[in-house]
Short mmCIF file of C-alpha atoms and ligand atoms in Angstrom, two decimals:
data_model
loop_
_atom_site.label_atom_id
_atom_site.label_comp_id
_atom_site.label_asym_id
_atom_site.label_seq_id
_atom_site.Cartn_x
_atom_site.Cartn_y
_atom_site.Cartn_z
CA MET Q 1 15.86 5.59 -4.29
CA LYS Q 2 13.92 3.35 -1.96
CA LEU Q 3 12.26 0.16 -3.12
CA MET Q 4 8.63 -0.27 -2.03
CA ASP Q 5 8.59 -3.92 -1.09
CA GLY Q 6 5.09 -5.21 -1.81
CA LYS Q 7 6.00 -8.66 -0.64
CA ALA Q 8 6.95 -7.44 2.85
CA ALA Q 9 4.00 -5.03 3.05
CA SER Q 10 1.58 -7.74 1.96
CA GLU Q 11 2.97 -10.11 4.60
CA LYS Q 12 2.29 -7.44 7.22
CA LEU Q 13 -1.26 -6.98 5.95
CA LYS Q 14 -1.81 -10.75 5.84
CA LYS Q 15 -0.69 -11.01 9.49
CA GLU Q 16 -3.33 -8.42 10.42
CA ILE Q 17 -5.95 -10.36 8.45
CA ALA Q 18 -4.91 -13.68 10.04
CA ALA Q 19 -5.33 -12.14 13.52
CA GLU Q 20 -8.85 -10.96 12.58
CA VAL Q 21 -9.74 -14.39 11.17
CA ALA Q 22 -8.54 -16.01 14.40
CA LYS Q 23 -10.82 -13.65 16.37
CA LEU Q 24 -13.82 -14.75 14.29
CA ILE Q 25 -13.03 -18.39 14.94
CA ASP Q 26 -12.57 -17.69 18.68
CA ALA Q 27 -16.05 -16.16 18.63
CA ASP Q 28 -17.40 -19.42 17.15
CA ILE Q 29 -17.92 -17.84 13.75
CA LYS Q 30 -16.80 -19.99 10.85
CA ALA Q 31 -13.66 -19.11 8.93
CA PRO Q 32 -14.30 -16.83 5.93
CA HIS Q 33 -14.79 -18.77 2.73
CA LEU Q 34 -13.58 -17.47 -0.65
CA VAL Q 35 -14.53 -19.06 -3.95
CA ALA Q 36 -12.76 -18.47 -7.26
CA VAL Q 37 -14.43 -19.30 -10.55
CA LEU Q 38 -12.04 -20.02 -13.39
CA VAL Q 39 -13.36 -20.43 -16.93
CA GLY Q 40 -10.97 -21.92 -19.49
CA ASP Q 41 -7.30 -22.73 -19.19
CA ASP Q 42 -5.50 -19.38 -19.53
CA PRO Q 43 -2.12 -20.08 -17.82
CA ALA Q 44 -1.82 -16.60 -16.26
CA SER Q 45 -5.34 -16.88 -14.78
CA GLN Q 46 -4.51 -20.32 -13.41
CA THR Q 47 -1.39 -18.92 -11.75
CA TYR Q 48 -3.37 -16.01 -10.22
CA VAL Q 49 -6.06 -18.34 -8.88
CA ASN Q 50 -3.45 -20.68 -7.39
CA SER Q 51 -1.73 -17.74 -5.68
CA LYS Q 52 -5.05 -16.50 -4.29
CA GLU Q 53 -5.86 -19.95 -2.94
CA LYS Q 54 -2.45 -20.29 -1.31
CA ALA Q 55 -2.66 -16.82 0.22
CA SER Q 56 -6.16 -17.54 1.57
CA HIS Q 57 -4.96 -20.62 3.38
CA SER Q 58 -1.99 -18.74 4.83
CA VAL Q 59 -4.38 -16.45 6.77
CA GLY Q 60 -6.96 -19.09 7.74
CA ILE Q 61 -9.48 -18.25 5.00
CA THR Q 62 -10.90 -21.40 3.44
CA SER Q 63 -11.20 -21.45 -0.32
CA SER Q 64 -12.44 -23.47 -3.21
CA VAL Q 65 -12.14 -23.19 -6.97
CA TYR Q 66 -14.74 -23.94 -9.61
CA ARG Q 67 -12.89 -24.83 -12.82
CA LEU Q 68 -15.15 -24.63 -15.86
CA PRO Q 69 -14.24 -25.51 -19.45
CA ALA Q 70 -13.62 -22.69 -21.96
CA LYS Q 71 -16.77 -23.69 -23.85
CA THR Q 72 -18.99 -22.87 -20.82
CA ASN Q 73 -21.78 -20.61 -22.04
CA GLU Q 74 -22.96 -17.39 -20.41
CA GLN Q 75 -26.12 -18.93 -18.94
CA GLU Q 76 -24.15 -21.76 -17.31
CA LEU Q 77 -21.83 -19.23 -15.72
CA LEU Q 78 -24.77 -17.07 -14.61
CA ASP Q 79 -26.35 -20.17 -13.04
CA LEU Q 80 -23.19 -20.76 -11.02
CA VAL Q 81 -23.09 -17.09 -9.96
CA HIS Q 82 -26.70 -17.32 -8.76
CA PHE Q 83 -25.88 -20.53 -6.90
CA LEU Q 84 -22.89 -18.91 -5.17
CA ASN Q 85 -24.97 -15.82 -4.32
CA LYS Q 86 -27.35 -18.05 -2.38
CA ASP Q 87 -24.81 -20.40 -0.80
CA GLU Q 88 -24.55 -19.32 2.85
CA GLU Q 89 -21.20 -21.10 3.23
CA VAL Q 90 -19.66 -18.70 0.69
CA ASP Q 91 -18.72 -15.27 2.03
CA GLY Q 92 -17.19 -13.93 -1.16
CA PHE Q 93 -16.32 -15.00 -4.65
CA ILE Q 94 -14.49 -13.84 -7.71
CA VAL Q 95 -14.92 -14.70 -11.37
CA GLN Q 96 -11.37 -14.61 -12.66
CA LEU Q 97 -10.92 -12.30 -15.66
CA PRO Q 98 -10.46 -12.37 -18.59
CA LEU Q 99 -13.45 -14.48 -19.58
CA PRO Q 100 -13.75 -16.20 -22.95
CA LYS Q 101 -14.96 -13.74 -25.61
CA HIS Q 102 -18.42 -15.31 -25.97
CA ILE Q 103 -19.29 -14.34 -22.37
CA ASN Q 104 -20.41 -10.80 -21.55
CA VAL Q 105 -18.28 -9.70 -18.58
CA GLU Q 106 -20.62 -6.89 -17.46
CA ARG Q 107 -23.59 -9.26 -17.34
CA ILE Q 108 -21.63 -11.66 -15.12
CA ILE Q 109 -20.31 -8.94 -12.78
CA ASN Q 110 -23.77 -7.37 -12.47
CA ALA Q 111 -25.23 -10.76 -11.49
CA ILE Q 112 -22.91 -11.13 -8.49
CA ASP Q 113 -24.45 -10.24 -5.13
CA TYR Q 114 -22.52 -7.04 -4.35
CA ARG Q 115 -22.11 -8.15 -0.73
CA LYS Q 116 -20.08 -11.14 -2.00
CA ASP Q 117 -18.25 -9.16 -4.71
CA VAL Q 118 -14.79 -9.28 -3.13
CA ASP Q 119 -13.19 -8.03 -6.35
CA GLY Q 120 -15.15 -4.80 -5.87
CA PHE Q 121 -16.23 -4.66 -9.53
CA HIS Q 122 -20.03 -4.58 -9.06
CA PRO Q 123 -21.66 -1.20 -9.89
CA MET Q 124 -23.05 -1.03 -6.34
CA ASN Q 125 -19.54 -1.26 -4.86
CA VAL Q 126 -18.13 1.18 -7.41
CA GLY Q 127 -20.96 3.62 -6.65
CA LYS Q 128 -20.47 3.32 -2.90
CA MET Q 129 -16.72 3.85 -3.34
CA VAL Q 130 -17.35 7.03 -5.35
CA LEU Q 131 -19.65 8.32 -2.60
CA GLY Q 132 -17.12 7.42 0.10
CA GLU Q 133 -19.46 4.85 1.68
CA PRO Q 134 -18.16 1.54 3.07
CA ALA Q 135 -17.66 -0.76 0.08
CA MET Q 136 -15.62 -3.58 -1.33
CA ILE Q 137 -12.90 -1.65 -3.12
CA SER Q 138 -11.18 -3.07 -6.18
CA ALA Q 139 -8.22 -5.03 -4.86
CA THR Q 140 -5.36 -3.46 -6.85
CA PRO Q 141 -6.11 0.19 -5.97
CA GLN Q 142 -6.83 -0.86 -2.40
CA GLY Q 143 -3.48 -2.65 -2.19
CA ILE Q 144 -1.73 0.43 -3.59
CA LEU Q 145 -3.34 2.64 -0.91
CA TYR Q 146 -1.97 0.27 1.74
CA LEU Q 147 1.48 0.38 0.15
CA LEU Q 148 1.47 4.20 0.07
CA LYS Q 149 0.43 4.21 3.72
CA THR Q 150 3.09 1.69 4.70
CA TYR Q 151 5.81 3.84 3.14
CA LYS Q 152 4.31 7.05 4.60
CA ILE Q 153 3.98 8.63 1.16
CA GLN Q 154 2.29 12.03 1.45
CA THR Q 155 -0.56 12.29 -1.04
CA LYS Q 156 -2.30 15.38 0.35
CA GLY Q 157 -2.03 18.24 -2.13
CA LYS Q 158 0.30 16.27 -4.41
CA ASN Q 159 0.07 15.99 -8.17
CA VAL Q 160 -0.77 12.39 -8.95
CA VAL Q 161 -0.84 11.07 -12.51
CA VAL Q 162 -2.66 7.79 -13.10
CA LEU Q 163 -1.82 6.18 -16.44
CA GLY Q 164 -4.71 4.01 -17.65
CA ARG Q 165 -8.46 4.33 -17.03
CA SER Q 166 -9.62 0.72 -16.72
CA ASN Q 167 -12.58 0.01 -14.47
CA ILE Q 168 -10.50 -2.25 -12.26
CA VAL Q 169 -7.33 -0.19 -11.75
CA GLY Q 170 -6.93 3.30 -13.24
CA THR Q 171 -10.41 4.75 -12.73
CA PRO Q 172 -10.94 3.58 -9.12
CA MET Q 173 -7.35 4.59 -8.28
CA SER Q 174 -7.97 8.13 -9.53
CA ILE Q 175 -11.20 8.41 -7.54
CA LEU Q 176 -9.69 7.04 -4.33
CA LEU Q 177 -6.69 9.36 -4.40
CA SER Q 178 -8.82 12.43 -5.03
CA ARG Q 179 -11.18 11.63 -2.13
CA LYS Q 180 -11.00 13.43 1.19
CA ALA Q 181 -9.03 10.77 3.08
CA GLU Q 182 -5.80 10.08 4.88
CA ILE Q 183 -4.37 8.54 1.70
CA GLY Q 184 -6.15 10.90 -0.67
CA ASP Q 185 -6.60 14.67 -1.00
CA ALA Q 186 -4.41 14.56 -4.10
CA THR Q 187 -4.88 16.47 -7.34
CA VAL Q 188 -5.27 13.64 -9.80
CA THR Q 189 -4.85 13.59 -13.57
CA LEU Q 190 -6.15 10.47 -15.29
CA CYS Q 191 -4.42 9.73 -18.60
CA HIS Q 192 -5.30 7.27 -21.36
CA SER Q 193 -4.54 6.45 -24.96
CA ARG Q 194 -6.11 9.71 -26.20
CA THR Q 195 -4.15 11.94 -23.83
CA GLU Q 196 -2.04 14.51 -25.66
CA ASN Q 197 1.46 15.53 -24.54
CA LEU Q 198 1.57 12.73 -22.00
CA SER Q 199 5.24 13.31 -21.12
CA LYS Q 200 4.54 16.94 -20.22
CA ILE Q 201 1.89 15.72 -17.76
CA THR Q 202 3.95 12.92 -16.21
CA GLN Q 203 6.97 15.25 -15.83
CA LYS Q 204 4.96 17.36 -13.38
CA ALA Q 205 3.79 14.42 -11.26
CA ASP Q 206 4.85 13.86 -7.66
CA ILE Q 207 3.37 10.36 -7.83
CA ILE Q 208 2.82 8.26 -10.97
CA ILE Q 209 0.69 5.13 -11.02
CA ALA Q 210 1.32 3.25 -14.26
CA ALA Q 211 -1.45 0.84 -15.30
CA ILE Q 212 -1.52 0.87 -19.07
CA GLY Q 213 -0.46 -2.65 -19.98
CA GLN Q 214 2.54 -1.57 -22.13
CA PRO Q 215 5.90 -3.07 -21.16
CA GLU Q 216 8.44 -0.48 -19.93
CA PHE Q 217 6.39 2.41 -21.32
CA LEU Q 218 7.32 4.97 -18.67
CA LYS Q 219 10.88 6.14 -19.32
CA ALA Q 220 13.25 8.26 -17.21
CA ASP Q 221 12.76 11.39 -19.37
CA MET Q 222 9.02 11.30 -18.57
CA VAL Q 223 9.58 11.48 -14.82
CA LYS Q 224 10.70 14.31 -12.56
CA GLU Q 225 13.51 13.89 -10.04
CA GLY Q 226 12.22 12.48 -6.72
CA ALA Q 227 8.87 11.20 -8.01
CA VAL Q 228 7.15 8.20 -6.42
CA ILE Q 229 6.52 5.47 -8.99
CA ILE Q 230 3.94 2.71 -8.63
CA ASP Q 231 4.12 0.11 -11.39
CA VAL Q 232 0.95 -1.95 -11.81
CA GLY Q 233 1.83 -3.58 -15.13
CA ILE Q 234 3.04 -7.13 -15.38
CA HIS Q 235 4.41 -8.64 -18.59
CA ARG Q 236 6.52 -11.57 -19.70
CA VAL Q 237 9.15 -10.36 -22.17
CA ASP Q 238 11.56 -12.63 -24.05
CA ASP Q 239 15.04 -12.62 -22.55
CA THR Q 240 17.57 -15.16 -23.79
CA THR Q 241 19.94 -14.31 -20.92
CA LYS Q 242 17.44 -15.87 -18.50
CA GLU Q 243 17.21 -19.60 -17.92
CA LYS Q 244 13.42 -19.54 -18.50
CA GLY Q 245 13.85 -17.53 -21.71
CA TYR Q 246 11.81 -14.61 -20.36
CA ARG Q 247 11.73 -12.07 -17.58
CA LEU Q 248 8.89 -10.27 -15.86
CA THR Q 249 8.64 -6.54 -16.31
CA GLY Q 250 6.15 -3.78 -15.63
CA ASP Q 251 4.83 -0.68 -17.36
CA VAL Q 252 7.91 1.19 -16.12
CA ALA Q 253 11.46 1.00 -17.50
CA PHE Q 254 12.64 0.17 -14.01
CA ASP Q 255 16.44 0.52 -14.29
CA GLU Q 256 16.40 4.03 -15.73
CA VAL Q 257 13.38 5.37 -13.81
CA ALA Q 258 14.67 4.03 -10.48
CA LYS Q 259 17.67 6.39 -10.76
CA LYS Q 260 15.33 9.41 -10.61
CA ALA Q 261 12.60 8.09 -8.30
CA SER Q 262 12.46 8.62 -4.54
CA PHE Q 263 10.34 5.46 -4.16
CA ILE Q 264 9.51 2.79 -6.74
CA THR Q 265 7.77 -0.58 -6.77
CA PRO Q 266 9.56 -3.54 -8.37
CA VAL Q 267 7.97 -6.06 -10.75
CA PRO Q 268 7.53 -8.72 -9.53
CA GLY Q 269 7.19 -8.14 -5.78
CA GLY Q 270 5.45 -4.76 -5.83
CA VAL Q 271 1.76 -4.26 -6.57
CA GLY Q 272 1.00 -7.94 -7.36
CA PRO Q 273 1.25 -9.30 -3.79
CA MET Q 274 -0.66 -6.26 -2.49
CA THR Q 275 -3.56 -7.06 -4.83
CA ILE Q 276 -3.88 -10.55 -3.39
CA ALA Q 277 -3.67 -9.34 0.21
CA ALA Q 278 -6.38 -6.74 -0.51
CA LEU Q 279 -8.62 -9.46 -1.92
CA LEU Q 280 -8.26 -11.33 1.38
CA GLN Q 281 -9.09 -8.12 3.23
CA ASN Q 282 -12.33 -7.84 1.23
CA THR Q 283 -13.14 -11.50 1.96
CA LEU Q 284 -12.70 -10.86 5.67
CA LEU Q 285 -14.98 -7.81 5.42
CA ALA Q 286 -17.61 -9.86 3.55
CA ALA Q 287 -17.44 -12.60 6.21
CA LYS Q 288 -17.85 -10.09 9.02
CA ASN Q 289 -20.87 -8.54 7.28
CA ASN Q 290 -22.27 -11.99 6.64
CA ALA Q 291 -21.93 -12.92 10.33
CA LYS Q 292 -23.92 -9.85 11.49
P1 NDP J 1 -6.48 -2.25 -19.56
O1 NDP J 1 -5.87 -2.83 -20.79
O2 NDP J 1 -7.89 -2.57 -19.20
O3 NDP J 1 -6.39 -0.65 -19.65
C1 NDP J 1 -5.24 -0.02 -20.11
C2 NDP J 1 -5.43 1.48 -20.03
O4 NDP J 1 -4.22 2.08 -20.47
C3 NDP J 1 -6.55 2.01 -20.92
O5 NDP J 1 -7.26 3.01 -20.23
C4 NDP J 1 -5.80 2.59 -22.12
O6 NDP J 1 -6.43 3.72 -22.68
C5 NDP J 1 -4.50 3.03 -21.47
N1 NDP J 1 -3.39 3.03 -22.43
C6 NDP J 1 -2.99 2.03 -23.24
N2 NDP J 1 -1.94 2.42 -23.98
C7 NDP J 1 -1.69 3.69 -23.64
C8 NDP J 1 -0.72 4.65 -24.05
N3 NDP J 1 0.20 4.37 -24.97
N4 NDP J 1 -0.73 5.86 -23.47
C9 NDP J 1 -1.65 6.17 -22.52
N5 NDP J 1 -2.58 5.30 -22.07
C10 NDP J 1 -2.60 4.09 -22.63
O7 NDP J 1 -5.48 -2.58 -18.40
P2 NDP J 1 -5.64 -2.92 -16.83
O8 NDP J 1 -5.92 -1.70 -16.06
O9 NDP J 1 -6.50 -4.10 -16.65
O10 NDP J 1 -4.15 -3.40 -16.55
C11 NDP J 1 -3.02 -2.58 -16.76
C12 NDP J 1 -1.77 -3.39 -16.48
O11 NDP J 1 -1.76 -3.77 -15.12
C13 NDP J 1 -1.65 -4.71 -17.26
O12 NDP J 1 -0.27 -4.93 -17.53
C14 NDP J 1 -2.15 -5.75 -16.30
O13 NDP J 1 -1.60 -7.02 -16.55
C15 NDP J 1 -1.66 -5.19 -15.00
N6 NDP J 1 -2.44 -5.57 -13.83
C16 NDP J 1 -1.74 -5.95 -12.74
C17 NDP J 1 -2.37 -6.24 -11.56
C18 NDP J 1 -1.55 -6.59 -10.38
O14 NDP J 1 -2.08 -7.05 -9.40
N7 NDP J 1 -0.25 -6.35 -10.41
C19 NDP J 1 -3.85 -6.22 -11.45
C20 NDP J 1 -4.50 -5.75 -12.65
C21 NDP J 1 -3.81 -5.45 -13.79
P3 NDP J 1 -7.89 3.65 -23.39
O15 NDP J 1 -8.88 3.58 -22.28
O16 NDP J 1 -7.95 4.93 -24.14
O17 NDP J 1 -7.87 2.43 -24.27
#
């Protein structure tokens, strides 16, 4: 079994991004600017936004955060989105999810100028991705493609099973891997909560991408010998043996599945850092487009 080190791969990607940012600055083009909008005080969202800010600075991307109270209403958030759409200093922005329940997520995403939609969630970017046109691609699937490339994982002709069909991970992942592309050309099965005989499907997979949001769901008996396992899930589970009283785990029962896998991503240190690096890659792309 070989560990797919997302931390190392993301550092490599960030170096490439930093070199591109330096080239922009050398050409007298301003550094890319990324804005994050955070509504409410969800601790996980705060941690993600802090990590994104720190990572931006590490590659020379400037960033700022708009922190809005949880009681912010939909119109107030839409007003900020419209303001950011128009602000020429801003190359890209994200509205950190989840949003408070009284705000309609689709309405907010649809209001973002797709050219600044560095999360790649806007219907225009999703549509372009489906058609294979240049687009901002959702950061997590994009990061996974980079990880597969880094570890020279063959996807052509392989049976890939994607667990989970969310708009931000599972669905775009399934589309990207079935496209005609260097990291693509796979035969993809997309599974969800209504899938019957799930184990029978996963047992045939050469590559499994688990994004279902269920701690340690994928067990060793669901996986064939030598499979490649990408674990997108991230959960805090109580663990009294740990000083903090919890440990982080994914959607995969790592210890048992690792014994059968040829390659596997750890949690933490697998897909998470790749997601952030891919967000920076989209910000760079948005800045380059903006400078044209
Ligand atoms: P969602 O909750 O939006 O979607 C979960 C998907 O899994 C749904 O399609 C659901 O099916 C399916 N599902 C749930 N339970 C089962 C089951 N028992 N069997 C089969 N399918 C099931 O999740 P996300 O895609 O947003 O996130 C998935 C996980 O990845 C979460 O743990 C999240 O925290 C993590 N994540 C990590 C990121 C990172 O950077 N590392 C980035 C984004 C997410 P149905 O559609 O039928 O309801």
